Structures are given as structure tokens and as C-alpha cells.
Amino acid sequence: MQVEIKTEKPNGFVAYCKVSAFPLFSSDNHLIGVMEVFRDITEERDLEGKVREAEDRYKTMVDMTSEVGEGILMLQDNDGKEGEITFISKQCSRMLGYTDDELAGKNFFDLISLENREASLARHRRKMKGEAIPGLYQLNMLRKDGYCVPVEITSAITTYKGQTTNVVYLRDISSRKALESELSNEKEKYQTFFEEAPVALWELDYTELKKYIDELRNQGIKDFKEYFDYNLEAFLKAVRLSKLVNFNKAHRELWEMDEDDTGEDYYNKSVKFFYKDSDNFKALKDDFIRLAHGSTSFSKEETVQSLKGNRRYIYTRFTVAPGCENSWSRVFASLTDITERKIAELKLQESEKRWHTLFQSAPVAMWELNYSEIRLYLDKLVLSGVTDFKSYFNSHPENVKHCMELSGTVIDVNYAAYNLFEASSFLDFAYAIKSIGGVSSIDTNQYPELLIDLAEGKTDITFEGVISTAKGNLRTILLHYAVPPEQESTLSRVFVSAVDITAMKDAELELKAYQANLETIVNERTRQLNLEIEQRIIAENKYKELYENESRLRREMETLSENKIRYTRSLVHELRTPLTSLIASNDFLVENLTGQQKEFALAAQRSIIKLEHRVNELLDMSKGEVGLLELDYTEIDLNNFFDNLQPDLEAIIRRHKQHLILNIESNLPPIKGDTDRIQQVVFNLVDNALKFNPNNGSVIIQASQKSGEVVISVRDEGPGVEESNVPLLFEPYKGVKPTAQSMGGLGLGLPLSKMLVELHGGRIWFETQKDKGSLFSFSIPVISDNKENMAE
């Protein structure tokens, strides 16, 4: 027999004891006493209390967990039965459709779908053996009604009521699965739309570009257009930081990519069409500038070059995806090929220009009207039941007046119409024709006829009328109204032409007046009328004759120009032929004569050389005037150029008893040009200086670099250029009039020098002061890395 008793110790501490009583019997089986055994179970009772308290707390936690959507099951292996459910939370019951009693003692793995059952049982066994395996996985649970519930499971091993227990946490993920499925469907639809869209689509990642733009903005950059225009490397860095994430089929077609080209292939192949001032360069720079200045959505029309070099006109729309405005991590661009439309528009514009030129220069007065308001009014009458417009307008003159007041808006008018209406401006013309149907003072008896014809759908209407010009003069005109095709339903474009028949009508009236009285007057008026007709014919013939004369004169001018060229070439040829013999003969005399005779021969040699120089100038000028002068471009080291040129310059200048001063800047950059032609320019300027320099004077030659150019100057100490000669300096065959210090010439040296310098992309100019000499300078662009790269 065992009982529990509670005792209190002297110190007031309460203790619990378990008392066991054992009877004691004698040998003859008589009870002789009772033996009691006391065992202190205070600590055991405390532990049991704590266990019960822990279980209560755990149950509370389970209930709280159930309220937030997680179900909890406890599984134990009892009597060979694996996965027996020993504890069920409320959420599990609701999730699976069973009651707590129905689930209690049930095998957990019977609730799992067949495809997941074996794997789940294997995990349970490994867990119960203490093996650490990942706890989170998904499976399908079978509800009581037969439906499957997708759940997400985690589990942990613990001890419950003294036995190893697998605690399983279940979360119903039906809603999440549905959302995931819907999201997957949306992604598939988006991808299909993206890939099959009829316009080219880009998906871009501009994250790094945004950081770079923000960095520049923090450095104080405000105008990114100006910054990228003057900082090429900065823009190229921005290009490298942009990233093409995805593109569709239409993009491949637009850019003429090969079928297996990747985004990297596209980038590498497009480099050759991405150079400064190219279409692709400008288009991308404009995108970056718009984004940098805060635009998150914009559209534009621009031109690009495909990977095969074909120019495309495209309509581009850029959009930063919502939520990505601060990062630019997703930027979309759509590119629509509008090449055919743009070509059609350009052709239309060209056609309209040609038409407008013909329209303006036509000898007949013409103007264009918008009769859309009158068309609307006529349509309203049709809807109201009007079918016989002639009877209607005859019986409703007030509505005719209403239409007259509507009038037509003048869209365009030609010069002949201004002359006909004596109008000095567009407003004068518009006012002159405003009062009735686009033509002022037309007989109101005829305006209803115009309305009737328009109402009945006629597109070609002709009648006579009397108009009052802007100056108040009356004229009789023959009017022709024409409605262009496809404008019949709106009358938004109506063309009117008018021929002044005042003279003819006056003649007719006068003829009728005289017919009743005298045949003589009739004959006279007839004669006058015929005379007028003859005068018109004469005037027309005169105009034709003038036109033919103008054409003949033009052909004669062209013939004279060709004859001039042929004559110049023939002259040069005729001069060169004897010059060759003179040069050879004179060289022989110089070599074989001595004394005063040799001096004469040397003087003749100098004159022959000068004559040859003039002939060459004449030939070069002739070639240049017709565009046949060609240059042999090479890279020129100017320091070597002047070193090689100096001996010849010194010889020429000493021969003229003058002095040479060279002031050449060291380390001049190279230029690209024709060495002989640049040397020819220098000699021409030196020759010009020698003409005007006094004896024992100095010729100063300078060369320096200034702002991407090399400037070469020749200064003399002559009297300077007279003001009257300034306009003639660079005019061929004119030149400066000879002075006491100078010699005359053909006047081709400076014009030819100007032509040669400009062919090199340079310029030539001069400065002069009276009695202080002149400074002639010319510049040639230097070779730079950027220009070389762009040229390549």
C-alpha cells in the first residue's frame, strides 16, 4: 500500500513523501506489525509541475500558431505503427477537414498524396533516428473531401510525454500556389507578347549609368547636353555603363541581325556605325541627355543605321519602369520602323514643294479655299429632307445669304491672284474675296447656282462673275471651281482659278452697242478686237522669242566658258613648247659663256624662269576654276619642310639683294597636305614680298601653332597695300597695280595661293600699314588623334 503525504519541516519548508506500508507476519502467519518506508518525492513533484506548466505553455503557443495559419501535428512511433498522430492543432483540423477526434491516432502518412507518401515516410524515419536533414519541403495533403491541399512542411524532433516525437508544422500554401501559377502565366504572356510584338523592344539595365549620372550631377554638372558635346570620353563611358538585357524578334529584323546573334554580338557589330556625329551616336546621346534631365518617358523620331549599314527612320519611345525611377534598373524602349512612311512623307513634301512652286508661278490667278462649313450646312439640309436644291434656294434666299456669310477660309493664294485683285498682302486679298463665297461682288443670281452644283456633288464648276478689287476697281473674270479627289465629302479643299476677261467683255459690250447703229463702228470695234488679239499673239511670240534668246545666250555663255578653258590650255601649251627650247638653250649659254655675256645669259635665265612660273600659275588657276586641280596629300613635318626650303629661299632673296629672317617655332605638329603646293604658296608670298620690299630690306617668315592650326606668315617692309587695291588682292587677273618698287604680273600669285590654301581646309589673310609693310598669313589644320579616328 502506497500513499502520498505532505509534511512541514521545522524550517517551514513543505515536503512531499511517498509512504509504503508492508505488513509483518509471524511464522504462524499472525500479523505482528507494519513496516513503513518514507521516500521524499518533493523534487519529483516539482519536476512534474514544471512539466505540466511547460506542456500548458506549449499548448498555448500551438493555439496561437494555429491562429496565424500554421497547423501542428505530433507524430510518434507506437507499437510498430509509424507516424501516429498524438496531437492535433485546430488549424490542422480546419486545413484537412477532419475533427480532432478523427485525426487522433490516425497514421499521418495516410493523409499524404501517393506521389509524396514514400519520400515523406523516409524523411520521418531519418528524423526519428536523429539524422539532421533540411526541414522545409512541399507536398500535397489529402483532405477528407478528397481534394489535395498543397502545404509547406517543417519538422523538428522533441520529447513529448517522455517519448520521441516528430513535431510537424504545416502551412497551407494554396493561395500562394495560385498566385505563383498566375504569376507564371503572366510571365509567359509577357514573354510571348515581348517576343512576338510587331515593334522592336529593348529591355535595358541602366543602373550603373544612373550612378554615373548622379556622380556627375554631384560634381556640379547641370547641362548634360553641353557636357557630353564637349567631353567625348565621358559620353563613351556612359555608353559602356549601359546594358542591353533583352530584345525581341522584331529587333533582330529592324537591326538586320543574324539569326544566332546575341546581345554581345549586336554590341560588337554596331561599333563600326557608332562614331562621332553618326546617326546612332546622336540617337543614344539624346536618350542619355533626356534621362539625365529627369525624363522618365519620352518619344521621338530619329534615324539609325542597321548592322548592314542601311539607314532606318524609327519612332522611339523610352520608358523607365514604374518603381525604377531612382535606379533605372529596368528601362524599356520600343522602336517602330517608319522608314516607308518617312520616305513617303519626304516624297510628299517634295511633291508639295514642286506643286506649290507651280502654283505660285502659274500665270493664272489661283487660290485654295476651305468650304467645310458650307459642306456641313448642305449636309444638314439633306438630313432635313431637302432634295431639290434649286427650288429650295429659289424659295429661301435668306439661306443663300447665310451661305454667303459662311464664306470659305483662304488657305493659299498665288502671285497672279494678288495682281488680279490688286492686293498688296494676304489680308488685302482675303478681305477682297470675303463677302460672297470666296469671290467678292459676284452676281447674287449666280451664287445659288454654285451652291446647287456643290450640293449635287459636282466637282468641276465654271461661271463668269464681276469682282471688286482691293482698290475698288471692277473686273469681269471667268471662274473655275475644282474639288480635288477624296475631298467631295468635306469640301475642305477647293481650288479656284480666275482669268481676267474684262477686256474681252468690254469689247463684247462695246461691239453690241455699236451693232445697233453703224456697221462701221462694228467693223472698227472688230478690228480693234482683232488688233488686241494680234497684240496678245505678238506678246506671246515676243515672250517666246525672249525665252529663246535667253536660252541661246545661256548656251553662248557656256560655249564662251568652254572656249576660255580651251584657250587657256592652248595658250599654256603654246607658251610651254618654246619655253622648253629656251630653257635648254639658255642653260647651254650659261654653261659656255663667260664675262658680261654670261651675265646677259643669267639675266635671260631669270626672266625665262619667271615666265615659266607665270605659265604654271596660269595653268593651275585654269584647272582650279573648273575643279580639275588635284592635290597629293601626305603627312608633312613642318620643321623638316622649312629646313629643306631655307637654301632655296635664301638664294632667291639674296638675288634680290635682300635679307631672309626665319622664325620657325620648334616642334611644330604635323599637317596633312601637298608639300609642293604648300611650298608654292610660301614662294608666292615671298615673291609678293620681294616685289614691294626696298633694296637691302628684310623678308621675315614665321611659323607657329595656334588653336589647332599652323599659321605661316610672310612680312615685308614695303609701302603697304593701298586702300584702292585691297578688294583686288585675291581676284585673279587683276592684282595690285605695279609701283615704283614692284613689277607687274598676271595677278595670279595671291588668288592661286588662296585657292591652294582653301583646298587644304585653311584660310589666308593679310594685315597692312601704310609705309610699314604688309603681313600675309595662311593657316593649315594640324593632324589630331580625334580627326584621324573619325576619318578612319
mmCIF file with all atom_site columns, C-alpha atoms in Angstrom, residues 214-289:
data_model
loop_
_atom_site.group_PDB
_atom_site.id
_atom_site.type_symbol
_atom_site.label_atom_id
_atom_site.label_alt_id
_atom_site.label_comp_id
_atom_site.label_asym_id
_atom_site.label_entity_id
_atom_site.label_seq_id
_atom_site.pdbx_PDB_ins_code
_atom_site.Cartn_x
_atom_site.Cartn_y
_atom_site.Cartn_z
_atom_site.occupancy
_atom_site.B_iso_or_equiv
_atom_site.pdbx_formal_charge
_atom_site.auth_seq_id
_atom_site.auth_comp_id
_atom_site.auth_asym_id
_atom_site.auth_atom_id
_atom_site.pdbx_PDB_model_num
ATOM 1  C CA . ASP A 1 214 ? 24.305 61.119 -60.268 1.00 0.00 ? 214 ASP A CA 1
ATOM 2  C CA . GLU A 1 215 ? 28.052 61.299 -59.714 1.00 0.00 ? 215 GLU A CA 1
ATOM 3  C CA . LEU A 1 216 ? 28.392 63.929 -62.470 1.00 0.00 ? 216 LEU A CA 1
ATOM 4  C CA . ARG A 1 217 ? 25.425 65.831 -61.075 1.00 0.00 ? 217 ARG A CA 1
ATOM 5  C CA . ASN A 1 218 ? 27.063 65.871 -57.622 1.00 0.00 ? 218 ASN A CA 1
ATOM 6  C CA . GLN A 1 219 ? 30.164 67.313 -59.284 1.00 0.00 ? 219 GLN A CA 1
ATOM 7  C CA . GLY A 1 220 ? 28.063 70.270 -60.430 1.00 0.00 ? 220 GLY A CA 1
ATOM 8  C CA . ILE A 1 221 ? 27.128 69.213 -63.972 1.00 0.00 ? 221 ILE A CA 1
ATOM 9  C CA . LYS A 1 222 ? 23.754 70.741 -64.858 1.00 0.00 ? 222 LYS A CA 1
ATOM 10 C CA . ASP A 1 223 ? 23.656 70.874 -68.658 1.00 0.00 ? 223 ASP A CA 1
ATOM 11 C CA . PHE A 1 224 ? 24.376 67.295 -69.760 1.00 0.00 ? 224 PHE A CA 1
ATOM 12 C CA . LYS A 1 225 ? 23.973 68.136 -73.454 1.00 0.00 ? 225 LYS A CA 1
ATOM 13 C CA . GLU A 1 226 ? 26.750 70.681 -73.289 1.00 0.00 ? 226 GLU A CA 1
ATOM 14 C CA . TYR A 1 227 ? 28.855 68.369 -71.101 1.00 0.00 ? 227 TYR A CA 1
ATOM 15 C CA . PHE A 1 228 ? 28.578 65.344 -73.428 1.00 0.00 ? 228 PHE A CA 1
ATOM 16 C CA . ASP A 1 229 ? 29.099 67.570 -76.500 1.00 0.00 ? 229 ASP A CA 1
ATOM 17 C CA . TYR A 1 230 ? 32.465 68.725 -75.180 1.00 0.00 ? 230 TYR A CA 1
ATOM 18 C CA . ASN A 1 231 ? 33.503 65.571 -73.267 1.00 0.00 ? 231 ASN A CA 1
ATOM 19 C CA . LEU A 1 232 ? 33.522 62.700 -75.726 1.00 0.00 ? 232 LEU A CA 1
ATOM 20 C CA . GLU A 1 233 ? 35.200 60.274 -73.326 1.00 0.00 ? 233 GLU A CA 1
ATOM 21 C CA . ALA A 1 234 ? 32.559 60.956 -70.666 1.00 0.00 ? 234 ALA A CA 1
ATOM 22 C CA . PHE A 1 235 ? 29.807 60.059 -73.100 1.00 0.00 ? 235 PHE A CA 1
ATOM 23 C CA . LEU A 1 236 ? 31.636 56.916 -74.275 1.00 0.00 ? 236 LEU A CA 1
ATOM 24 C CA . LYS A 1 237 ? 31.978 55.878 -70.632 1.00 0.00 ? 237 LYS A CA 1
ATOM 25 C CA . ALA A 1 238 ? 28.210 56.324 -70.237 1.00 0.00 ? 238 ALA A CA 1
ATOM 26 C CA . VAL A 1 239 ? 27.691 54.078 -73.267 1.00 0.00 ? 239 VAL A CA 1
ATOM 27 C CA . ARG A 1 240 ? 29.889 51.364 -71.747 1.00 0.00 ? 240 ARG A CA 1
ATOM 28 C CA . LEU A 1 241 ? 27.907 51.504 -68.495 1.00 0.00 ? 241 LEU A CA 1
ATOM 29 C CA . SER A 1 242 ? 24.578 50.869 -70.247 1.00 0.00 ? 242 SER A CA 1
ATOM 30 C CA . LYS A 1 243 ? 23.466 47.245 -70.507 1.00 0.00 ? 243 LYS A CA 1
ATOM 31 C CA . LEU A 1 244 ? 21.103 45.582 -73.010 1.00 0.00 ? 244 LEU A CA 1
ATOM 32 C CA . VAL A 1 245 ? 19.248 42.855 -71.063 1.00 0.00 ? 245 VAL A CA 1
ATOM 33 C CA . ASN A 1 246 ? 16.778 41.512 -73.621 1.00 0.00 ? 246 ASN A CA 1
ATOM 34 C CA . PHE A 1 247 ? 15.386 42.129 -77.105 1.00 0.00 ? 247 PHE A CA 1
ATOM 35 C CA . ASN A 1 248 ? 12.761 40.503 -79.341 1.00 0.00 ? 248 ASN A CA 1
ATOM 36 C CA . LYS A 1 249 ? 12.416 39.159 -82.883 1.00 0.00 ? 249 LYS A CA 1
ATOM 37 C CA . ALA A 1 250 ? 11.303 42.473 -84.340 1.00 0.00 ? 250 ALA A CA 1
ATOM 38 C CA . HIS A 1 251 ? 14.517 43.983 -83.005 1.00 0.00 ? 251 HIS A CA 1
ATOM 39 C CA . ARG A 1 252 ? 16.533 41.421 -84.976 1.00 0.00 ? 252 ARG A CA 1
ATOM 40 C CA . GLU A 1 253 ? 14.649 42.321 -88.138 1.00 0.00 ? 253 GLU A CA 1
ATOM 41 C CA . LEU A 1 254 ? 14.934 46.091 -87.586 1.00 0.00 ? 254 LEU A CA 1
ATOM 42 C CA . TRP A 1 255 ? 18.689 45.959 -86.968 1.00 0.00 ? 255 TRP A CA 1
ATOM 43 C CA . GLU A 1 256 ? 19.237 43.200 -89.591 1.00 0.00 ? 256 GLU A CA 1
ATOM 44 C CA . MET A 1 257 ? 20.887 40.851 -87.099 1.00 0.00 ? 257 MET A CA 1
ATOM 45 C CA . ASP A 1 258 ? 21.865 37.298 -87.966 1.00 0.00 ? 258 ASP A CA 1
ATOM 46 C CA . GLU A 1 259 ? 19.581 34.595 -86.551 1.00 0.00 ? 259 GLU A CA 1
ATOM 47 C CA . ASP A 1 260 ? 22.085 33.401 -83.928 1.00 0.00 ? 260 ASP A CA 1
ATOM 48 C CA . ASP A 1 261 ? 23.431 36.832 -82.915 1.00 0.00 ? 261 ASP A CA 1
ATOM 49 C CA . THR A 1 262 ? 23.452 37.529 -79.175 1.00 0.00 ? 262 THR A CA 1
ATOM 50 C CA . GLY A 1 263 ? 23.247 40.888 -77.443 1.00 0.00 ? 263 GLY A CA 1
ATOM 51 C CA . GLU A 1 264 ? 27.036 40.956 -77.219 1.00 0.00 ? 264 GLU A CA 1
ATOM 52 C CA . ASP A 1 265 ? 27.297 40.227 -80.959 1.00 0.00 ? 265 ASP A CA 1
ATOM 53 C CA . TYR A 1 266 ? 24.920 43.104 -81.619 1.00 0.00 ? 266 TYR A CA 1
ATOM 54 C CA . TYR A 1 267 ? 27.043 45.424 -79.464 1.00 0.00 ? 267 TYR A CA 1
ATOM 55 C CA . ASN A 1 268 ? 30.303 44.392 -81.152 1.00 0.00 ? 268 ASN A CA 1
ATOM 56 C CA . LYS A 1 269 ? 28.919 44.665 -84.699 1.00 0.00 ? 269 LYS A CA 1
ATOM 57 C CA . SER A 1 270 ? 27.262 48.039 -84.110 1.00 0.00 ? 270 SER A CA 1
ATOM 58 C CA . VAL A 1 271 ? 30.556 49.654 -83.060 1.00 0.00 ? 271 VAL A CA 1
ATOM 59 C CA . LYS A 1 272 ? 31.538 50.377 -86.683 1.00 0.00 ? 272 LYS A CA 1
ATOM 60 C CA . PHE A 1 273 ? 28.418 52.516 -87.091 1.00 0.00 ? 273 PHE A CA 1
ATOM 61 C CA . PHE A 1 274 ? 28.975 54.283 -83.745 1.00 0.00 ? 274 PHE A CA 1
ATOM 62 C CA . TYR A 1 275 ? 31.308 57.179 -84.436 1.00 0.00 ? 275 TYR A CA 1
ATOM 63 C CA . LYS A 1 276 ? 31.069 60.840 -83.606 1.00 0.00 ? 276 LYS A CA 1
ATOM 64 C CA . ASP A 1 277 ? 28.172 62.581 -85.375 1.00 0.00 ? 277 ASP A CA 1
ATOM 65 C CA . SER A 1 278 ? 26.792 59.269 -86.707 1.00 0.00 ? 278 SER A CA 1
ATOM 66 C CA . ASP A 1 279 ? 23.028 58.686 -86.554 1.00 0.00 ? 279 ASP A CA 1
ATOM 67 C CA . ASN A 1 280 ? 23.387 56.002 -83.849 1.00 0.00 ? 280 ASN A CA 1
ATOM 68 C CA . PHE A 1 281 ? 25.758 58.209 -81.834 1.00 0.00 ? 281 PHE A CA 1
ATOM 69 C CA . LYS A 1 282 ? 23.343 61.152 -81.880 1.00 0.00 ? 282 LYS A CA 1
ATOM 70 C CA . ALA A 1 283 ? 20.306 58.998 -81.078 1.00 0.00 ? 283 ALA A CA 1
ATOM 71 C CA . LEU A 1 284 ? 21.877 57.368 -77.996 1.00 0.00 ? 284 LEU A CA 1
ATOM 72 C CA . LYS A 1 285 ? 23.331 60.648 -76.743 1.00 0.00 ? 285 LYS A CA 1
ATOM 73 C CA . ASP A 1 286 ? 19.905 62.251 -76.953 1.00 0.00 ? 286 ASP A CA 1
ATOM 74 C CA . ASP A 1 287 ? 18.438 59.347 -74.902 1.00 0.00 ? 287 ASP A CA 1
ATOM 75 C CA . PHE A 1 288 ? 21.035 59.802 -72.159 1.00 0.00 ? 288 PHE A CA 1
ATOM 76 C CA . ILE A 1 289 ? 20.567 63.579 -72.055 1.00 0.00 ? 289 ILE A CA 1
#
